[in-house]
CSV table of C-alpha atoms in Angstrom, one decimal:
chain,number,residue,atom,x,y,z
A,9,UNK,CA,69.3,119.8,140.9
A,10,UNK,CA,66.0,118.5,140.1
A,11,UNK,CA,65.2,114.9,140.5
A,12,UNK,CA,65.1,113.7,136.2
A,13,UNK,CA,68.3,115.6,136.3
A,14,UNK,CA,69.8,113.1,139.5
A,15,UNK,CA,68.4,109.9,137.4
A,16,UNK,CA,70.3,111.2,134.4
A,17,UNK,CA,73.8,111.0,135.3
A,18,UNK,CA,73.2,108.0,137.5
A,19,UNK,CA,72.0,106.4,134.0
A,20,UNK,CA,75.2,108.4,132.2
A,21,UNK,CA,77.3,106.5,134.8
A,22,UNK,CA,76.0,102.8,134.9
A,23,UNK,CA,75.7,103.5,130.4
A,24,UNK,CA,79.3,104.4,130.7
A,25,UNK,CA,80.5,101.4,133.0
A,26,UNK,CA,78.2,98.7,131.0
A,27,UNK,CA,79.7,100.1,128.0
A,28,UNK,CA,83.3,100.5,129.3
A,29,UNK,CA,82.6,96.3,130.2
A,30,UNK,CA,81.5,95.3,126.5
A,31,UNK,CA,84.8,98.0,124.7
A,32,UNK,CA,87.2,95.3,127.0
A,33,UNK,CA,86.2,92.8,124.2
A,34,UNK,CA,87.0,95.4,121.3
A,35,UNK,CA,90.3,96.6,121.7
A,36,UNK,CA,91.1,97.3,118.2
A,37,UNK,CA,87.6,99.8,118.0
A,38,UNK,CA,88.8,101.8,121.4
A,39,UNK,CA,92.0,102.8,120.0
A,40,UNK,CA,90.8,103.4,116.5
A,41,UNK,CA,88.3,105.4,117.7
A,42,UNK,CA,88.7,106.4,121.6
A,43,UNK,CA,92.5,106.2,122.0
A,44,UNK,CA,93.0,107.8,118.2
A,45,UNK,CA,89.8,109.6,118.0
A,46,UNK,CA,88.0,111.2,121.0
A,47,UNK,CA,90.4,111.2,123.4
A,48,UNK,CA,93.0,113.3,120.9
A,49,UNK,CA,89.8,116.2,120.5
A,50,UNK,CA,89.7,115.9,124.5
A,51,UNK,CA,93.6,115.9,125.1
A,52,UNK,CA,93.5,119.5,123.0
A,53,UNK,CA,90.4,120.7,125.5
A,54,UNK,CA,92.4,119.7,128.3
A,55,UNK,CA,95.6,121.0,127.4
A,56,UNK,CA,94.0,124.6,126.9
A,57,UNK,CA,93.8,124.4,131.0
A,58,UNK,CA,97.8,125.0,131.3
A,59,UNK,CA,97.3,128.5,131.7
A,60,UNK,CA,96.0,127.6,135.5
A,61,UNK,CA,99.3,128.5,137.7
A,62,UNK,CA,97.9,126.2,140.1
A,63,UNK,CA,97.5,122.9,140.4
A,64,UNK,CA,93.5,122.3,138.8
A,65,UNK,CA,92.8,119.4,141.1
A,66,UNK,CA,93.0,122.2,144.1
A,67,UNK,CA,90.1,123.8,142.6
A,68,UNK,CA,88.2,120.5,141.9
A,69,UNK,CA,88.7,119.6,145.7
A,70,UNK,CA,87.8,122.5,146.8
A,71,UNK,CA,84.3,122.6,144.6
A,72,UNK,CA,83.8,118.9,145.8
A,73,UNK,CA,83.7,120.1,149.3
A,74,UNK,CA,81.8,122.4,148.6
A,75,UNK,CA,79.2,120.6,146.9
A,76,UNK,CA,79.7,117.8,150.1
A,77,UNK,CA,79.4,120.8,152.9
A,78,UNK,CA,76.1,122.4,151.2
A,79,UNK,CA,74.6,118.6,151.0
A,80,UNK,CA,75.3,117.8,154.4
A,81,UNK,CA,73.6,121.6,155.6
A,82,UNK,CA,70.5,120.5,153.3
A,83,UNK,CA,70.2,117.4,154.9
A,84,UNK,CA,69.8,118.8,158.3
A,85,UNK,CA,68.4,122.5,157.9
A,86,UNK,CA,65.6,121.4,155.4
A,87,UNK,CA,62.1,121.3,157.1
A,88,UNK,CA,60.8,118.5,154.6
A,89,UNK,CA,60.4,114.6,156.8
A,90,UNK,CA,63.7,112.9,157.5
A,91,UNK,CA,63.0,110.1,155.1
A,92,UNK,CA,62.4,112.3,151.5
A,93,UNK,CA,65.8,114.2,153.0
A,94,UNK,CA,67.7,111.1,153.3
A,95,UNK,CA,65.8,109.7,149.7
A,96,UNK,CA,67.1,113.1,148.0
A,97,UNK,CA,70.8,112.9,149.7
A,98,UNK,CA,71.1,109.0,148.3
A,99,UNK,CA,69.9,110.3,144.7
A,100,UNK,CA,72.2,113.1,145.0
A,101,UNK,CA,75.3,111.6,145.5
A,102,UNK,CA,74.2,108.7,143.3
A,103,UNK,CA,74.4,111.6,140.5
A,104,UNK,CA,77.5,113.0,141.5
A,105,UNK,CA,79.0,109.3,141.7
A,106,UNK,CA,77.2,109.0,138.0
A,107,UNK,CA,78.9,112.3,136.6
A,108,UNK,CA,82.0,110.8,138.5
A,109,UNK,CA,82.4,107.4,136.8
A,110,UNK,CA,80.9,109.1,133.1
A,111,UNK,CA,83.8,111.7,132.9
A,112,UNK,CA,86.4,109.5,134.2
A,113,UNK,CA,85.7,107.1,131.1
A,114,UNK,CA,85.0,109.5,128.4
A,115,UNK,CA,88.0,111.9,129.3
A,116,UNK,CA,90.2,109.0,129.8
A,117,UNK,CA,89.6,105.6,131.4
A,118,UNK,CA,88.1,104.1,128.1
A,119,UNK,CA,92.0,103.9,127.0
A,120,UNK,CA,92.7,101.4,129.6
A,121,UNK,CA,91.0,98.8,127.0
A,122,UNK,CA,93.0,99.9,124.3
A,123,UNK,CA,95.2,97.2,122.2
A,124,UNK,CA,98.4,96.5,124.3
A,125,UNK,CA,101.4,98.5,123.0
A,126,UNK,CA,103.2,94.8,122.9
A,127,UNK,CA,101.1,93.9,120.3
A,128,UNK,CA,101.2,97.2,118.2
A,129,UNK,CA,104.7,96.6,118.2
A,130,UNK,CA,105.6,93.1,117.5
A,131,UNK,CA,107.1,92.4,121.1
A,132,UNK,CA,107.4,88.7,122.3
A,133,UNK,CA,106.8,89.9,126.0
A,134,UNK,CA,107.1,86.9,128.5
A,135,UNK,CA,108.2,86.2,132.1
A,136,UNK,CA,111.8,86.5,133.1
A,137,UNK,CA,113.4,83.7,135.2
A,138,UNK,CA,115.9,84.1,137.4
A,139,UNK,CA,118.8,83.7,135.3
A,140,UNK,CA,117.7,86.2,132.4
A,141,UNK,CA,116.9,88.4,135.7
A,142,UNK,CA,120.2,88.1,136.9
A,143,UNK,CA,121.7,88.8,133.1
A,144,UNK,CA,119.7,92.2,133.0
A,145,UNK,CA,120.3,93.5,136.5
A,146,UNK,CA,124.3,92.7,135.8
A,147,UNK,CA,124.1,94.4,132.2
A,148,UNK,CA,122.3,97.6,134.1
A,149,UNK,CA,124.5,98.0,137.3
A,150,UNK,CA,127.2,97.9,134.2
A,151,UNK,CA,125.1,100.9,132.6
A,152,UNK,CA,124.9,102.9,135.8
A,153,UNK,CA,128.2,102.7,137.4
A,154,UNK,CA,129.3,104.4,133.7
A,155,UNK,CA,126.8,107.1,133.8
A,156,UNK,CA,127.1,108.0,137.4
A,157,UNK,CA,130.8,108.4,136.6
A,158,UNK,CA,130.1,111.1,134.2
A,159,UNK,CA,127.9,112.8,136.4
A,160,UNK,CA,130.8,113.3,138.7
A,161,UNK,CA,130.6,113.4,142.7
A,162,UNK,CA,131.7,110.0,143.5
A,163,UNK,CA,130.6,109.8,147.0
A,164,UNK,CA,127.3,112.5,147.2
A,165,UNK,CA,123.9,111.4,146.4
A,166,UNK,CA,122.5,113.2,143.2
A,167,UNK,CA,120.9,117.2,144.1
A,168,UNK,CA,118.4,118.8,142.8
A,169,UNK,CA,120.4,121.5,140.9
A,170,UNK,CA,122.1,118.5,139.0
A,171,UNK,CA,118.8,117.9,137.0
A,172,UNK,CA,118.4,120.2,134.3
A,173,UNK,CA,116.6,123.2,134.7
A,174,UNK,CA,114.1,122.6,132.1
A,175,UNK,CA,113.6,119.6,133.1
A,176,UNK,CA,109.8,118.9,132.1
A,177,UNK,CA,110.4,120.0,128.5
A,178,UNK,CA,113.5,117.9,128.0
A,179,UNK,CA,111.2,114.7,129.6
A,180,UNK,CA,108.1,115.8,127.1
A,181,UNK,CA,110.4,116.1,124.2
A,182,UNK,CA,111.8,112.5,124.8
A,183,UNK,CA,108.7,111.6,125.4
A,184,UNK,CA,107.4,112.9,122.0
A,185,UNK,CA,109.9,111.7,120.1
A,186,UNK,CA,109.7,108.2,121.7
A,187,UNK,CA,106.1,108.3,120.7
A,188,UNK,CA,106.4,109.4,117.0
A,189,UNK,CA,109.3,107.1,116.7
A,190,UNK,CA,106.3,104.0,118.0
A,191,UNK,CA,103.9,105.4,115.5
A,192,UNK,CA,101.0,107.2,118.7
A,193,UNK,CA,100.1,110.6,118.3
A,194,UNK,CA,102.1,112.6,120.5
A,195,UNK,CA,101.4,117.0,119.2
A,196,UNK,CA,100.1,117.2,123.1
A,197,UNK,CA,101.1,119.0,126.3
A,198,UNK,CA,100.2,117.7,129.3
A,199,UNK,CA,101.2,120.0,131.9
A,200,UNK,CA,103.2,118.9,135.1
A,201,UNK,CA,102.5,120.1,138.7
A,202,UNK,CA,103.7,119.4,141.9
A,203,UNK,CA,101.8,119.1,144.8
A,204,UNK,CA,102.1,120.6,148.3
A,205,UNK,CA,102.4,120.0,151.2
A,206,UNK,CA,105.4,117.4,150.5
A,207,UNK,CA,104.6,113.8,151.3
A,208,UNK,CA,101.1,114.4,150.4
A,209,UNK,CA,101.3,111.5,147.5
A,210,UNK,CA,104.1,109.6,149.4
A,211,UNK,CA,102.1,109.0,152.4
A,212,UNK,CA,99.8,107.0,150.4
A,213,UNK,CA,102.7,105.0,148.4
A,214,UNK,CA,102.2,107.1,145.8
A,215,UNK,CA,105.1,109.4,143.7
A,216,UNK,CA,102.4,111.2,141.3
A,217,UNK,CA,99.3,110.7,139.9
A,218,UNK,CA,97.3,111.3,136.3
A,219,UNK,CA,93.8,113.1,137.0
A,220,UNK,CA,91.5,112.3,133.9
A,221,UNK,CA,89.3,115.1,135.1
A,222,UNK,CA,91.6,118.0,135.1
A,223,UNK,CA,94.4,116.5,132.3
A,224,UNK,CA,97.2,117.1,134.7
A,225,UNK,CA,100.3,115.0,135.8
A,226,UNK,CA,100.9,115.6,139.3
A,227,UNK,CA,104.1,114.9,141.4
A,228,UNK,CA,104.7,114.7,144.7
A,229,UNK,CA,106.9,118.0,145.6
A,230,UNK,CA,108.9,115.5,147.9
A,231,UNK,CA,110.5,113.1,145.7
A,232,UNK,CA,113.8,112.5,146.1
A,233,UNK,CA,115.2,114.8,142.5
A,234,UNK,CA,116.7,111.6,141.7
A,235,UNK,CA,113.0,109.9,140.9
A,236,UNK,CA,111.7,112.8,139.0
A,237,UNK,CA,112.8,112.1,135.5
A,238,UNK,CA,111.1,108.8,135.4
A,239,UNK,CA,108.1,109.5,137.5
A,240,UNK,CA,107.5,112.8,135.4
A,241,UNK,CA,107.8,110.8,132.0
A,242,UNK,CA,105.6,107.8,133.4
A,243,UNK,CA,103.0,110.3,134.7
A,244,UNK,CA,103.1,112.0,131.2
A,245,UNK,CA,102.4,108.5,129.5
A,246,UNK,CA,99.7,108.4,131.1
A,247,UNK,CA,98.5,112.1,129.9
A,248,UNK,CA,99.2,110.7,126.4
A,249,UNK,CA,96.6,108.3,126.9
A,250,UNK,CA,98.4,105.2,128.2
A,251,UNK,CA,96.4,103.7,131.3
A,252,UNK,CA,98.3,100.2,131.6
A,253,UNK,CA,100.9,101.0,134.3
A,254,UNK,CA,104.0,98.8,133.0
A,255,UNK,CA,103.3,100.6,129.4
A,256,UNK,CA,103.9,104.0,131.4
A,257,UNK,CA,106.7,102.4,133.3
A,258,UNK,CA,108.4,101.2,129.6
A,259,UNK,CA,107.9,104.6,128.1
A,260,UNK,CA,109.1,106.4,130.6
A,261,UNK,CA,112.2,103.9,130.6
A,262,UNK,CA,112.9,104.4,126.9
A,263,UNK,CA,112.2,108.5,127.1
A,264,UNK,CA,115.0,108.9,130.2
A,265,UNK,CA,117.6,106.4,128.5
A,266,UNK,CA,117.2,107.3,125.4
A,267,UNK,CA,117.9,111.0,126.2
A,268,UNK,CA,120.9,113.0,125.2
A,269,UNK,CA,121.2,114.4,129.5
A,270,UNK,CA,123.4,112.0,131.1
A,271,UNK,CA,121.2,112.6,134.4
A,272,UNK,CA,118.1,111.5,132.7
A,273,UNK,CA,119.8,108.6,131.5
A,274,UNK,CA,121.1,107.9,134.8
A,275,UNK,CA,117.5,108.3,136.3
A,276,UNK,CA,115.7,106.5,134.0
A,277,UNK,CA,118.5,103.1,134.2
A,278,UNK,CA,118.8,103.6,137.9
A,279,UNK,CA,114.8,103.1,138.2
A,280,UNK,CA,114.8,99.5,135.6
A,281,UNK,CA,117.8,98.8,137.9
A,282,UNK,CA,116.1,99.3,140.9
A,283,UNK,CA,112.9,97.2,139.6
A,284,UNK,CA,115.5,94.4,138.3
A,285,UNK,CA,116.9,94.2,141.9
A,286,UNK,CA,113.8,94.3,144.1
A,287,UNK,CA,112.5,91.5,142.0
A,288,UNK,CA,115.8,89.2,142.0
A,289,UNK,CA,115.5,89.8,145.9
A,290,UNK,CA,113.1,87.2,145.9
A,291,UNK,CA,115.1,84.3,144.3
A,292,UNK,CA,117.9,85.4,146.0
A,293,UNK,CA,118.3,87.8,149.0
A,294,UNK,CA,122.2,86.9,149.4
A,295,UNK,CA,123.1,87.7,145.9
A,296,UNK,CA,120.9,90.6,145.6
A,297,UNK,CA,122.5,92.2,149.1
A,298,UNK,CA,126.3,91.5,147.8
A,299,UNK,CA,125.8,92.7,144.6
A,300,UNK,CA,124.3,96.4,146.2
A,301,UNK,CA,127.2,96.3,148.6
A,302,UNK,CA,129.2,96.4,145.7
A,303,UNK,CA,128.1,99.5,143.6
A,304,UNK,CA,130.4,102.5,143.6
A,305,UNK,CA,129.8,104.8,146.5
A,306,UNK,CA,128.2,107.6,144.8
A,307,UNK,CA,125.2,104.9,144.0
A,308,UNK,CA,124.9,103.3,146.8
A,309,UNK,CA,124.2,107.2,148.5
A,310,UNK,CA,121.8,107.9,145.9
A,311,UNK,CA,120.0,104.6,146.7
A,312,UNK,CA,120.0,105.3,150.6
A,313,UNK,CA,119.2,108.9,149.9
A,314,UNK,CA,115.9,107.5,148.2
A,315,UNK,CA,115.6,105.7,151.2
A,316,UNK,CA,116.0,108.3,153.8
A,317,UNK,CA,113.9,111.2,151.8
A,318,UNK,CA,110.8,108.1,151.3
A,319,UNK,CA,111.5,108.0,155.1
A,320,UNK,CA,110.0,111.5,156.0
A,321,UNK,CA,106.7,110.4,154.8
A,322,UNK,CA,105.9,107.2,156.7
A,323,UNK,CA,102.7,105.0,154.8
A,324,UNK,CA,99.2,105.6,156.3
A,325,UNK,CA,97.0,102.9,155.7
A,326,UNK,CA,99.6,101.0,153.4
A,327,UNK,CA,97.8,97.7,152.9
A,328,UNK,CA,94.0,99.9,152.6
A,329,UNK,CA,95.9,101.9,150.2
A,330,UNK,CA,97.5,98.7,148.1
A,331,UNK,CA,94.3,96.8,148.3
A,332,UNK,CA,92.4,99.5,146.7
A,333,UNK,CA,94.3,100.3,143.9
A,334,UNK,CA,94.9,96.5,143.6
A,335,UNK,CA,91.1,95.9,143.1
A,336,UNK,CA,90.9,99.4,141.1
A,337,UNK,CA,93.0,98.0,138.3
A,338,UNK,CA,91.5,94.9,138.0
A,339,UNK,CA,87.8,96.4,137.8
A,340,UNK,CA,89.6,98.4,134.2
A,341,UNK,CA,90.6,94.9,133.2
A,342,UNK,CA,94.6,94.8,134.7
A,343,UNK,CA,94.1,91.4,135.6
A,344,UNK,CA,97.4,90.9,137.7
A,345,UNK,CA,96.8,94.4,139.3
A,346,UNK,CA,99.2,96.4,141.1
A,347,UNK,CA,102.1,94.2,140.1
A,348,UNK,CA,101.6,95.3,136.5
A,349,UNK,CA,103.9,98.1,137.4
A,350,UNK,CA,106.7,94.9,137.2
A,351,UNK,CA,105.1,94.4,133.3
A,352,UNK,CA,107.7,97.0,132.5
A,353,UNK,CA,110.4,94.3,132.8
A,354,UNK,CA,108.7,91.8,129.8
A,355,UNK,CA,108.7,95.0,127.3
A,356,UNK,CA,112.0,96.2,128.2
A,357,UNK,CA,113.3,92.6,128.0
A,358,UNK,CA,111.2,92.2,124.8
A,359,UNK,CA,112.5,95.5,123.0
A,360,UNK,CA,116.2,94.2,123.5
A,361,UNK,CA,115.6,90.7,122.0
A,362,UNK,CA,113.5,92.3,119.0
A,363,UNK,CA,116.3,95.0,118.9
A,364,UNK,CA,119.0,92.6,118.6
């Protein structure tokens, strides 16, 4: 690549981040325009890539090595002086970085400043204390002890041949209707993949991840079945152009619960109840261990299933990993970073006061 062509997409990426920095103060513009505009023309592009059997990010890391293995043999087979090989190296992956940050923003990252779905739909979102905590982890252990009952096996953890076996269209279709329903576009297809080898996301804390570059939802092909629904559908959200991580957490929430499949009912309230409890453990450890000892049997396996499959795929690097993604999300303007997962709690809470 020719040097004006290395200075071009390191000025495509620093354009893209100073103007990623001044869309934070327009919210209302990026989703008229980004997050209901370009990003719908780029959605169709991407989704055209579901013909792929494989997993597209496979191919992207395996042209990114490549790109890394042939700059690392220019850099020591060229004959020009060390210093003009170490100049072109720096420029080179300055561009690459460039190209990096410029398609990450313009295929997706610019709806990150988008206007908060609390506001689009009248919510009164606000922090929970400990007694409306309390109320909603009580009114959801009352929500999954019935639909665990009608999923049967009292005393065996949920399998993987109890989920239905079209289980990505049933989560898209909720997903889509919970979308028209909240007035966002939603004729998309984001296309769900599962990567191997197993543990590969849960070694990192991670159950799946959204890569802007390929348009692809990705799972980790060792979650525990029970997780799926909800992962798949937050995952999804995020395909559908939602970046704020409680947002994806809520929709996925209302596309599980709201289903007609008593398993992705069951999924989706076992993950809010889940969420409820580790965050009442901290006002109240006691309370929070009796009411667990409580639940029917057939929970209480499915919770130390969770436990046991998460097991097989110890952290590496957990607090490099949390402190990354941390900073990650508050460089896109998600000021209370990795704990706006918990955000999902104010607009669930929220939809039930404005419901009522």
């Amino acid at each position: 690549m020719k040097k004006k062509w290395k200075w071009f997409w390191i000025g495509l990426g620093v354009g893209s981040m100073l103007l990623r920095w001044g869309l934070g103060n327009a919210p209302q513009f990026v989703e008229n325009y980004f997050s209901r505009g370009l990003f719908l023309f780029v959605r169709k592009i991407l989704d055209a890539l579901r013909f792929v059997p494989i997993p597209v990010v496979y191919l992207l890391l395996l042209l990114l090595a490549y790109a890394l293995g042939k700059g690392i043999y220019l850099l020591f087979k060229n004959n020009t002086p060390l210093k003009e090989r170490l100049g072109n190296a720096l420029l080179s992956l300055g561009a690459s970085i460039g190209a990096i940050i410029f398609f990450f923003l313009f295929l997706w990252g610019f709806n990150y400043a988008r206007v908060p779905i609390e506001q689009q739909q009248g919510l009164e979102v606000q922090p929970l204390s400990k007694e409306e905590l309390w109320t909603a982890l009580e009114e959801e252990r009352d929500c999954i002890i019935k639909l665990r009952a009608e999923i049967g096996k009292d005393s065996v953890a949920l399998l993987q041949e109890q989920l239905p076996d079209d289980l990505e269209q049933k989560v898209q279709t909720n997903l889509r209707r919970v979308l028209k329903e909240l007035g966002y576009p939603y004729r998309f297809n984001p296309k769900v993949q599962q990567l191997r080898p197993k543990g590969v996301l849960l070694r990192f804390q991670t159950l799946g991840v959204y890569f802007p570059w390929t348009g692809e939802c990705n799972l980790d092909a060792g979650l525990h079945p029970l997780e799926k629904p909800h992962v798949m559908a937050h995952e999804l959200a995020h395909g559908y152009g939602f970046g704020d991580e409680g947002t994806c957490n809520y929709l996925a929430y209302l596309a599980c619960t709201t289903s007609n499949d008593p398993v992705l009912q069951y999924a989706g309230h076992f993950e809010y109840y889940s969420t409820l409890a580790i965050n009442y453990r901290r006002y109240d450890r006691e309370a929070y261990l009796q009411q667990l000892r409580a639940l029917p049997p057939a929970i209480k396996a499915d919770w130390n299933d969770i436990i046991l499959t998460h097991d097989l795929y110890p952290d590496i690097f957990p607090k490099l990993r949390r402190a990354t993604y941390d900073a990650y999300l508050k460089v896109q303007g998600i000021e209370e970073g990795i704990k706006n997962y918990n955000r999902v709690l104010m607009l669930v809470e929220a939809m039930k006061r404005k419901t009522k």
